[in-house]
PDB file of C-alpha atoms in Angstrom:
ATOM      1  CA  MET G   1       0.000   0.000   0.000  1.00  0.00           C
ATOM      2  CA  THR G   2       1.487   3.322  -1.117  1.00  0.00           C
ATOM      3  CA  ALA G   3       0.299   6.519   0.550  1.00  0.00           C
ATOM      4  CA  LEU G   4      -1.486   9.002  -1.677  1.00  0.00           C
ATOM      5  CA  LYS G   5       0.380  12.255  -2.159  1.00  0.00           C
ATOM      6  CA  PRO G   6      -1.537  15.559  -2.137  1.00  0.00           C
ATOM      7  CA  TRP G   7      -3.392  16.109  -5.421  1.00  0.00           C
ATOM      8  CA  PRO G   8      -3.000  19.670  -6.745  1.00  0.00           C
ATOM      9  CA  TYR G   9      -5.683  19.507  -9.436  1.00  0.00           C
ATOM     10  CA  PRO G  10      -9.416  20.241  -9.121  1.00  0.00           C
ATOM     11  CA  ARG G  11     -12.020  17.485  -9.422  1.00  0.00           C
ATOM     12  CA  TRP G  12     -13.728  18.979 -12.474  1.00  0.00           C
ATOM     13  CA  VAL G  13     -11.941  19.262 -15.822  1.00  0.00           C
ATOM     14  CA  ALA G  14     -13.442  20.758 -18.978  1.00  0.00           C
ATOM     15  CA  HIS G  15     -13.017  18.368 -21.922  1.00  0.00           C
ATOM     16  CA  ARG G  16     -11.232  19.932 -24.912  1.00  0.00           C
ATOM     17  CA  GLY G  17     -11.858  23.372 -23.433  1.00  0.00           C
ATOM     18  CA  ALA G  18     -15.636  23.565 -23.218  1.00  0.00           C
ATOM     19  CA  GLY G  19     -16.905  20.197 -24.369  1.00  0.00           C
ATOM     20  CA  LYS G  20     -19.314  20.577 -27.259  1.00  0.00           C
ATOM     21  CA  LEU G  21     -20.378  24.171 -26.599  1.00  0.00           C
ATOM     22  CA  ALA G  22     -17.504  25.603 -28.658  1.00  0.00           C
ATOM     23  CA  PRO G  23     -15.085  24.255 -31.273  1.00  0.00           C
ATOM     24  CA  GLU G  24     -12.940  21.756 -29.399  1.00  0.00           C
ATOM     25  CA  ASN G  25      -9.261  22.416 -28.702  1.00  0.00           C
ATOM     26  CA  THR G  26      -9.442  26.131 -29.502  1.00  0.00           C
ATOM     27  CA  LEU G  27      -8.814  29.171 -27.345  1.00  0.00           C
ATOM     28  CA  ALA G  28     -12.463  30.088 -27.845  1.00  0.00           C
ATOM     29  CA  ALA G  29     -13.395  26.837 -26.096  1.00  0.00           C
ATOM     30  CA  PHE G  30     -11.011  27.510 -23.223  1.00  0.00           C
ATOM     31  CA  LYS G  31     -12.477  30.971 -22.741  1.00  0.00           C
ATOM     32  CA  LEU G  32     -16.022  29.612 -22.768  1.00  0.00           C
ATOM     33  CA  GLY G  33     -15.127  26.882 -20.292  1.00  0.00           C
ATOM     34  CA  ALA G  34     -13.555  29.508 -18.049  1.00  0.00           C
ATOM     35  CA  SER G  35     -16.735  31.588 -18.242  1.00  0.00           C
ATOM     36  CA  HIS G  36     -18.553  28.629 -16.655  1.00  0.00           C
ATOM     37  CA  GLY G  37     -16.114  28.675 -13.754  1.00  0.00           C
ATOM     38  CA  TYR G  38     -13.765  25.914 -14.844  1.00  0.00           C
ATOM     39  CA  ARG G  39     -10.126  26.363 -13.939  1.00  0.00           C
ATOM     40  CA  MET G  40      -8.702  23.150 -15.398  1.00  0.00           C
ATOM     41  CA  PHE G  41      -8.950  22.030 -18.997  1.00  0.00           C
ATOM     42  CA  GLU G  42      -8.127  18.940 -21.023  1.00  0.00           C
ATOM     43  CA  CYS G  43      -6.765  19.223 -24.551  1.00  0.00           C
ATOM     44  CA  ASP G  44      -5.134  17.089 -27.240  1.00  0.00           C
ATOM     45  CA  ALA G  45      -1.639  17.853 -28.545  1.00  0.00           C
ATOM     46  CA  LYS G  46       0.137  16.528 -31.628  1.00  0.00           C
ATOM     47  CA  LEU G  47       3.050  17.676 -33.805  1.00  0.00           C
ATOM     48  CA  SER G  48       3.075  19.504 -37.112  1.00  0.00           C
ATOM     49  CA  ALA G  49       5.425  18.226 -39.813  1.00  0.00           C
ATOM     50  CA  ASP G  50       8.044  20.706 -38.608  1.00  0.00           C
ATOM     51  CA  GLY G  51       7.694  19.734 -34.968  1.00  0.00           C
ATOM     52  CA  VAL G  52       5.359  22.413 -33.560  1.00  0.00           C
ATOM     53  CA  PRO G  53       2.998  21.057 -30.871  1.00  0.00           C
ATOM     54  CA  PHE G  54      -0.562  22.144 -31.688  1.00  0.00           C
ATOM     55  CA  LEU G  55      -4.039  21.256 -30.476  1.00  0.00           C
ATOM     56  CA  MET G  56      -6.184  18.787 -32.403  1.00  0.00           C
ATOM     57  CA  HIS G  57      -7.819  15.476 -31.570  1.00  0.00           C
ATOM     58  CA  ASP G  58      -8.122  13.622 -34.860  1.00  0.00           C
ATOM     59  CA  ALA G  59      -5.233  12.445 -37.018  1.00  0.00           C
ATOM     60  CA  THR G  60      -6.979  14.098 -39.971  1.00  0.00           C
ATOM     61  CA  LEU G  61      -7.983  17.705 -40.388  1.00  0.00           C
ATOM     62  CA  ASP G  62     -11.325  17.049 -42.059  1.00  0.00           C
ATOM     63  CA  ARG G  63     -13.735  16.955 -39.098  1.00  0.00           C
ATOM     64  CA  THR G  64     -12.645  20.040 -37.142  1.00  0.00           C
ATOM     65  CA  THR G  65     -10.910  22.337 -39.628  1.00  0.00           C
ATOM     66  CA  SER G  66     -11.217  23.672 -43.157  1.00  0.00           C
ATOM     67  CA  GLY G  67      -8.238  21.495 -44.145  1.00  0.00           C
ATOM     68  CA  ARG G  68      -7.959  18.007 -45.515  1.00  0.00           C
ATOM     69  CA  GLY G  69      -5.631  15.097 -44.894  1.00  0.00           C
ATOM     70  CA  ILE G  70      -3.230  14.235 -42.089  1.00  0.00           C
ATOM     71  CA  GLY G  71      -2.604  17.209 -39.813  1.00  0.00           C
ATOM     72  CA  GLY G  72       0.829  16.009 -38.775  1.00  0.00           C
ATOM     73  CA  ALA G  73       1.917  15.873 -42.419  1.00  0.00           C
ATOM     74  CA  GLN G  74       1.616  19.648 -42.814  1.00  0.00           C
ATOM     75  CA  PRO G  75       3.941  22.400 -41.559  1.00  0.00           C
ATOM     76  CA  TRP G  76       2.701  24.837 -38.962  1.00  0.00           C
ATOM     77  CA  SER G  77       2.766  27.652 -41.547  1.00  0.00           C
ATOM     78  CA  ALA G  78      -0.057  25.869 -43.394  1.00  0.00           C
ATOM     79  CA  LEU G  79      -1.937  24.654 -40.316  1.00  0.00           C
ATOM     80  CA  SER G  80      -2.001  28.140 -38.826  1.00  0.00           C
ATOM     81  CA  GLN G  81      -4.069  29.387 -41.780  1.00  0.00           C
ATOM     82  CA  LEU G  82      -6.931  26.921 -41.285  1.00  0.00           C
ATOM     83  CA  ASP G  83     -10.386  27.697 -39.900  1.00  0.00           C
ATOM     84  CA  ALA G  84     -10.891  25.517 -36.824  1.00  0.00           C
ATOM     85  CA  GLY G  85     -14.210  27.050 -35.769  1.00  0.00           C
ATOM     86  CA  GLY G  86     -16.564  27.261 -38.722  1.00  0.00           C
ATOM     87  CA  TRP G  87     -17.379  23.534 -38.624  1.00  0.00           C
ATOM     88  CA  HIS G  88     -18.942  24.039 -35.185  1.00  0.00           C
ATOM     89  CA  SER G  89     -21.093  27.093 -35.835  1.00  0.00           C
ATOM     90  CA  ARG G  90     -21.070  30.346 -37.737  1.00  0.00           C
ATOM     91  CA  SER G  91     -20.262  32.409 -34.655  1.00  0.00           C
ATOM     92  CA  PHE G  92     -16.876  30.672 -34.321  1.00  0.00           C
ATOM     93  CA  ALA G  93     -15.890  30.887 -37.994  1.00  0.00           C
ATOM     94  CA  GLY G  94     -12.273  31.897 -38.421  1.00  0.00           C
ATOM     95  CA  GLU G  95     -11.090  30.538 -35.062  1.00  0.00           C
ATOM     96  CA  PRO G  96      -7.534  29.258 -35.615  1.00  0.00           C
ATOM     97  CA  LEU G  97      -5.805  26.125 -34.428  1.00  0.00           C
ATOM     98  CA  PRO G  98      -3.783  27.043 -31.335  1.00  0.00           C
ATOM     99  CA  THR G  99      -0.250  25.959 -30.559  1.00  0.00           C
ATOM    100  CA  LEU G 100       0.534  24.486 -27.171  1.00  0.00           C
ATOM    101  CA  GLU G 101       2.397  27.723 -26.498  1.00  0.00           C
ATOM    102  CA  ASN G 102      -0.768  29.778 -27.157  1.00  0.00           C
ATOM    103  CA  VAL G 103      -2.670  27.680 -24.640  1.00  0.00           C
ATOM    104  CA  ALA G 104       0.135  27.761 -22.081  1.00  0.00           C
ATOM    105  CA  ARG G 105       0.198  31.557 -22.166  1.00  0.00           C
ATOM    106  CA  PHE G 106      -3.562  31.719 -21.699  1.00  0.00           C
ATOM    107  CA  CYS G 107      -3.529  29.261 -18.800  1.00  0.00           C
ATOM    108  CA  ARG G 108      -0.569  30.777 -17.015  1.00  0.00           C
ATOM    109  CA  ALA G 109      -1.856  34.332 -17.389  1.00  0.00           C
ATOM    110  CA  ASN G 110      -5.158  33.338 -15.780  1.00  0.00           C
ATOM    111  CA  GLY G 111      -4.011  30.778 -13.215  1.00  0.00           C
ATOM    112  CA  TYR G 112      -5.672  27.865 -15.014  1.00  0.00           C
ATOM    113  CA  LEU G 113      -4.433  24.267 -14.996  1.00  0.00           C
ATOM    114  CA  LEU G 114      -4.067  21.905 -17.929  1.00  0.00           C
ATOM    115  CA  ASN G 115      -4.275  18.208 -18.743  1.00  0.00           C
ATOM    116  CA  ILE G 116      -2.404  17.679 -22.013  1.00  0.00           C
ATOM    117  CA  GLU G 117      -3.373  14.455 -23.734  1.00  0.00           C
ATOM    118  CA  ILE G 118      -0.507  13.464 -26.021  1.00  0.00           C
ATOM    119  CA  LYS G 119      -2.340  12.466 -29.195  1.00  0.00           C
ATOM    120  CA  PRO G 120       0.342  11.477 -31.707  1.00  0.00           C
ATOM    121  CA  THR G 121      -0.103  11.080 -35.417  1.00  0.00           C
ATOM    122  CA  PRO G 122       0.310   7.300 -35.913  1.00  0.00           C
ATOM    123  CA  GLY G 123       3.986   6.469 -36.256  1.00  0.00           C
ATOM    124  CA  THR G 124       5.221   9.427 -34.185  1.00  0.00           C
ATOM    125  CA  GLU G 125       4.293   8.165 -30.710  1.00  0.00           C
ATOM    126  CA  ARG G 126       7.685   8.409 -29.020  1.00  0.00           C
ATOM    127  CA  GLU G 127       8.733  11.655 -30.694  1.00  0.00           C
ATOM    128  CA  THR G 128       5.451  13.362 -29.861  1.00  0.00           C
ATOM    129  CA  GLY G 129       5.787  12.395 -26.202  1.00  0.00           C
ATOM    130  CA  GLU G 130       9.314  13.734 -26.052  1.00  0.00           C
ATOM    131  CA  VAL G 131       8.587  17.036 -27.799  1.00  0.00           C
ATOM    132  CA  VAL G 132       5.351  17.766 -25.936  1.00  0.00           C
ATOM    133  CA  ALA G 133       7.063  17.062 -22.610  1.00  0.00           C
ATOM    134  CA  ARG G 134      10.031  19.289 -23.426  1.00  0.00           C
ATOM    135  CA  GLU G 135       7.757  22.110 -24.554  1.00  0.00           C
ATOM    136  CA  ALA G 136       5.528  21.718 -21.503  1.00  0.00           C
ATOM    137  CA  ALA G 137       8.545  21.923 -19.212  1.00  0.00           C
ATOM    138  CA  ARG G 138       9.721  25.081 -20.980  1.00  0.00           C
ATOM    139  CA  LEU G 139       6.330  26.763 -21.090  1.00  0.00           C
ATOM    140  CA  TRP G 140       5.454  26.004 -17.465  1.00  0.00           C
ATOM    141  CA  GLN G 141       8.925  26.639 -16.069  1.00  0.00           C
ATOM    142  CA  GLY G 142       8.567  28.035 -12.557  1.00  0.00           C
ATOM    143  CA  ALA G 143       4.830  27.262 -12.363  1.00  0.00           C
ATOM    144  CA  ALA G 144       3.578  26.127  -8.970  1.00  0.00           C
ATOM    145  CA  ILE G 145       1.517  23.335 -10.575  1.00  0.00           C
ATOM    146  CA  PRO G 146       2.735  21.751 -13.827  1.00  0.00           C
ATOM    147  CA  PRO G 147       0.459  20.350 -16.530  1.00  0.00           C
ATOM    148  CA  LEU G 148      -0.619  16.720 -16.268  1.00  0.00           C
ATOM    149  CA  LEU G 149       0.543  14.740 -19.317  1.00  0.00           C
ATOM    150  CA  THR G 150      -1.673  11.811 -20.303  1.00  0.00           C
ATOM    151  CA  SER G 151      -1.909   9.422 -23.221  1.00  0.00           C
ATOM    152  CA  PHE G 152      -3.393   6.136 -24.396  1.00  0.00           C
ATOM    153  CA  GLN G 153      -0.028   5.496 -26.056  1.00  0.00           C
ATOM    154  CA  VAL G 154       2.543   3.828 -23.821  1.00  0.00           C
ATOM    155  CA  GLU G 155       5.343   4.865 -26.184  1.00  0.00           C
ATOM    156  CA  SER G 156       4.311   8.509 -25.908  1.00  0.00           C
ATOM    157  CA  LEU G 157       4.476   8.360 -22.124  1.00  0.00           C
ATOM    158  CA  LYS G 158       7.838   6.615 -22.337  1.00  0.00           C
ATOM    159  CA  GLY G 159       9.039   9.515 -24.451  1.00  0.00           C
ATOM    160  CA  ALA G 160       7.681  12.037 -21.976  1.00  0.00           C
ATOM    161  CA  LEU G 161       9.302  10.146 -19.086  1.00  0.00           C
ATOM    162  CA  ALA G 162      12.671  10.102 -20.842  1.00  0.00           C
ATOM    163  CA  ALA G 163      12.528  13.764 -21.828  1.00  0.00           C
ATOM    164  CA  GLN G 164      11.087  15.339 -18.659  1.00  0.00           C
ATOM    165  CA  PRO G 165      10.730  12.780 -15.855  1.00  0.00           C
ATOM    166  CA  GLU G 166       9.669  15.431 -13.334  1.00  0.00           C
ATOM    167  CA  LEU G 167       6.400  16.191 -15.163  1.00  0.00           C
ATOM    168  CA  PRO G 168       3.378  14.225 -13.856  1.00  0.00           C
ATOM    169  CA  ARG G 169       1.967  11.550 -16.150  1.00  0.00           C
ATOM    170  CA  GLY G 170      -1.271   9.567 -16.412  1.00  0.00           C
ATOM    171  CA  LEU G 171      -2.105   6.513 -18.511  1.00  0.00           C
ATOM    172  CA  LEU G 172      -5.456   6.466 -20.323  1.00  0.00           C
ATOM    173  CA  PHE G 173      -7.523   3.293 -20.712  1.00  0.00           C
ATOM    174  CA  ASP G 174     -10.735   2.420 -22.511  1.00  0.00           C
ATOM    175  CA  THR G 175     -10.504  -1.194 -21.288  1.00  0.00           C
ATOM    176  CA  LEU G 176      -8.584  -2.758 -18.401  1.00  0.00           C
ATOM    177  CA  ARG G 177      -6.684  -5.764 -19.690  1.00  0.00           C
ATOM    178  CA  GLY G 178      -3.658  -7.750 -18.629  1.00  0.00           C
ATOM    179  CA  ASN G 179      -1.080  -5.894 -16.542  1.00  0.00           C
ATOM    180  CA  TRP G 180      -2.706  -2.478 -16.855  1.00  0.00           C
ATOM    181  CA  LEU G 181      -1.833  -1.374 -13.332  1.00  0.00           C
ATOM    182  CA  GLN G 182       1.777  -2.519 -13.589  1.00  0.00           C
ATOM    183  CA  THR G 183       2.133  -0.660 -16.887  1.00  0.00           C
ATOM    184  CA  ALA G 184       1.016   2.587 -15.249  1.00  0.00           C
ATOM    185  CA  GLN G 185       3.408   1.981 -12.357  1.00  0.00           C
ATOM    186  CA  ASP G 186       6.309   1.214 -14.694  1.00  0.00           C
ATOM    187  CA  LEU G 187       5.713   4.563 -16.410  1.00  0.00           C
ATOM    188  CA  GLY G 188       5.878   6.347 -13.047  1.00  0.00           C
ATOM    189  CA  CYS G 189       2.323   7.581 -13.473  1.00  0.00           C
ATOM    190  CA  VAL G 190       0.556   9.657 -10.847  1.00  0.00           C
ATOM    191  CA  ALA G 191      -2.885   8.875 -12.286  1.00  0.00           C
ATOM    192  CA  VAL G 192      -4.924   6.298 -14.159  1.00  0.00           C
ATOM    193  CA  VAL G 193      -7.548   7.878 -16.422  1.00  0.00           C
ATOM    194  CA  CYS G 194     -10.376   5.533 -17.443  1.00  0.00           C
ATOM    195  CA  ASN G 195     -13.613   5.443 -19.310  1.00  0.00           C
ATOM    196  CA  HIS G 196     -15.898   6.232 -16.381  1.00  0.00           C
ATOM    197  CA  ALA G 197     -17.784   2.935 -16.700  1.00  0.00           C
ATOM    198  CA  LEU G 198     -14.639   0.978 -15.767  1.00  0.00           C
ATOM    199  CA  TRP G 199     -14.461   2.277 -12.211  1.00  0.00           C
ATOM    200  CA  ASP G 200     -15.823   0.262  -9.326  1.00  0.00           C
ATOM    201  CA  ALA G 201     -14.799   0.133  -5.676  1.00  0.00           C
ATOM    202  CA  ALA G 202     -12.203  -2.593  -6.253  1.00  0.00           C
ATOM    203  CA  VAL G 203     -10.499  -0.827  -9.166  1.00  0.00           C
ATOM    204  CA  VAL G 204     -10.427   2.484  -7.297  1.00  0.00           C
ATOM    205  CA  ALA G 205      -8.867   0.687  -4.317  1.00  0.00           C
ATOM    206  CA  GLN G 206      -6.218  -0.882  -6.573  1.00  0.00           C
ATOM    207  CA  VAL G 207      -5.242   2.457  -8.070  1.00  0.00           C
ATOM    208  CA  HIS G 208      -5.245   4.321  -4.762  1.00  0.00           C
ATOM    209  CA  GLY G 209      -3.352   1.448  -3.140  1.00  0.00           C
ATOM    210  CA  ALA G 210      -0.641   1.889  -5.768  1.00  0.00           C
ATOM    211  CA  GLY G 211      -0.354   5.570  -4.843  1.00  0.00           C
ATOM    212  CA  MET G 212      -2.072   6.863  -7.977  1.00  0.00           C
ATOM    213  CA  ARG G 213      -5.196   8.942  -8.518  1.00  0.00           C
ATOM    214  CA  ALA G 214      -8.359   7.812 -10.300  1.00  0.00           C
ATOM    215  CA  LEU G 215      -9.680  10.084 -13.079  1.00  0.00           C
ATOM    216  CA  SER G 216     -12.604   9.570 -15.473  1.00  0.00           C
ATOM    217  CA  TYR G 217     -13.607  10.576 -18.985  1.00  0.00           C
ATOM    218  CA  THR G 218     -16.028  11.682 -20.473  1.00  0.00           C
ATOM    219  CA  VAL G 219     -18.741  12.168 -17.859  1.00  0.00           C
ATOM    220  CA  ASN G 220     -21.852  13.925 -19.149  1.00  0.00           C
ATOM    221  CA  ASP G 221     -24.665  12.541 -16.960  1.00  0.00           C
ATOM    222  CA  GLU G 222     -25.487  13.423 -13.380  1.00  0.00           C
ATOM    223  CA  TRP G 223     -25.964   9.796 -12.320  1.00  0.00           C
ATOM    224  CA  ALA G 224     -22.478   8.928 -13.574  1.00  0.00           C
ATOM    225  CA  ALA G 225     -20.911  11.892 -11.803  1.00  0.00           C
ATOM    226  CA  HIS G 226     -22.622  11.032  -8.513  1.00  0.00           C
ATOM    227  CA  ARG G 227     -21.465   7.406  -8.817  1.00  0.00           C
ATOM    228  CA  LEU G 228     -17.843   8.469  -9.342  1.00  0.00           C
ATOM    229  CA  ILE G 229     -17.927  10.907  -6.446  1.00  0.00           C
ATOM    230  CA  ASP G 230     -19.390   8.213  -4.195  1.00  0.00           C
ATOM    231  CA  LEU G 231     -16.605   5.832  -5.279  1.00  0.00           C
ATOM    232  CA  GLY G 232     -14.003   8.359  -4.144  1.00  0.00           C
ATOM    233  CA  THR G 233     -12.451   9.049  -7.543  1.00  0.00           C
ATOM    234  CA  ASP G 234     -10.310  12.132  -7.927  1.00  0.00           C
ATOM    235  CA  GLY G 235     -11.100  13.776 -11.256  1.00  0.00           C
ATOM    236  CA  ILE G 236     -13.999  14.061 -13.702  1.00  0.00           C
ATOM    237  CA  ILE G 237     -13.516  15.178 -17.298  1.00  0.00           C
ATOM    238  CA  THR G 238     -16.764  16.478 -18.790  1.00  0.00           C
ATOM    239  CA  ASP G 239     -18.246  18.041 -21.903  1.00  0.00           C
ATOM    240  CA  ARG G 240     -21.132  19.431 -19.850  1.00  0.00           C
ATOM    241  CA  VAL G 241     -19.576  22.606 -18.509  1.00  0.00           C
ATOM    242  CA  ASP G 242     -23.119  24.008 -18.590  1.00  0.00           C
ATOM    243  CA  LEU G 243     -24.481  21.203 -16.368  1.00  0.00           C
ATOM    244  CA  PHE G 244     -21.825  20.615 -13.710  1.00  0.00           C
ATOM    245  CA  SER G 245     -20.583  23.369 -11.444  1.00  0.00           C
ATOM    246  CA  PRO G 246     -16.835  22.944 -10.964  1.00  0.00           C
ATOM    247  CA  ALA G 247     -17.314  24.138  -7.397  1.00  0.00           C
ATOM    248  CA  GLY G 248     -19.265  20.932  -6.679  1.00  0.00           C
TER     249      GLY G 248
END
């Protein structure tokens, strides 16, 4: 049994900035999430062809930008010209893709916290982990609370561990198979982040007993949130910034 260390992050985390109320992974979403009282945000980071960490979930540009094809195959000079808001609604048309540096400046200027999900373009798992970790360390240098780096990709977290071992890490799961807990421990993780349906009292006890925190995605129903709070989990990532008060 490993004692739990103090957890510096709030329970409630706004998914991709403001869930579905604004174009995901944009500064507009972060600002909208903040207007609902959220002070911690989750976002997805990948690399441009020339190594600039920027925010986008999908491997391809088609769903959330005016571009086409693999985002990581294009240089930042091209990506920076895309419309990342018009797909969502007319009022957000022209919203650009942000770099990780853009988001870091916004968060640090306002005292907000960040969960950076390392979301590599397939084939760049290790490199993306290394670069995102190095950039995060640079951008949050001197910050009282660093960003939490998470990923589904073990290789990305290995890269982050090798590049900046002092930054906190969390391993994401959509199923719990095999030696899942040992894998998180081997990566020196401070958190396990699961599909919320995977948590029960026994799994929470396993994670807490290993000295790690239990976080959940993506929680959009009150019954699910109440269940997770009753189980004693530590963090809830939600799209419903309009439904859940982060003070709760």
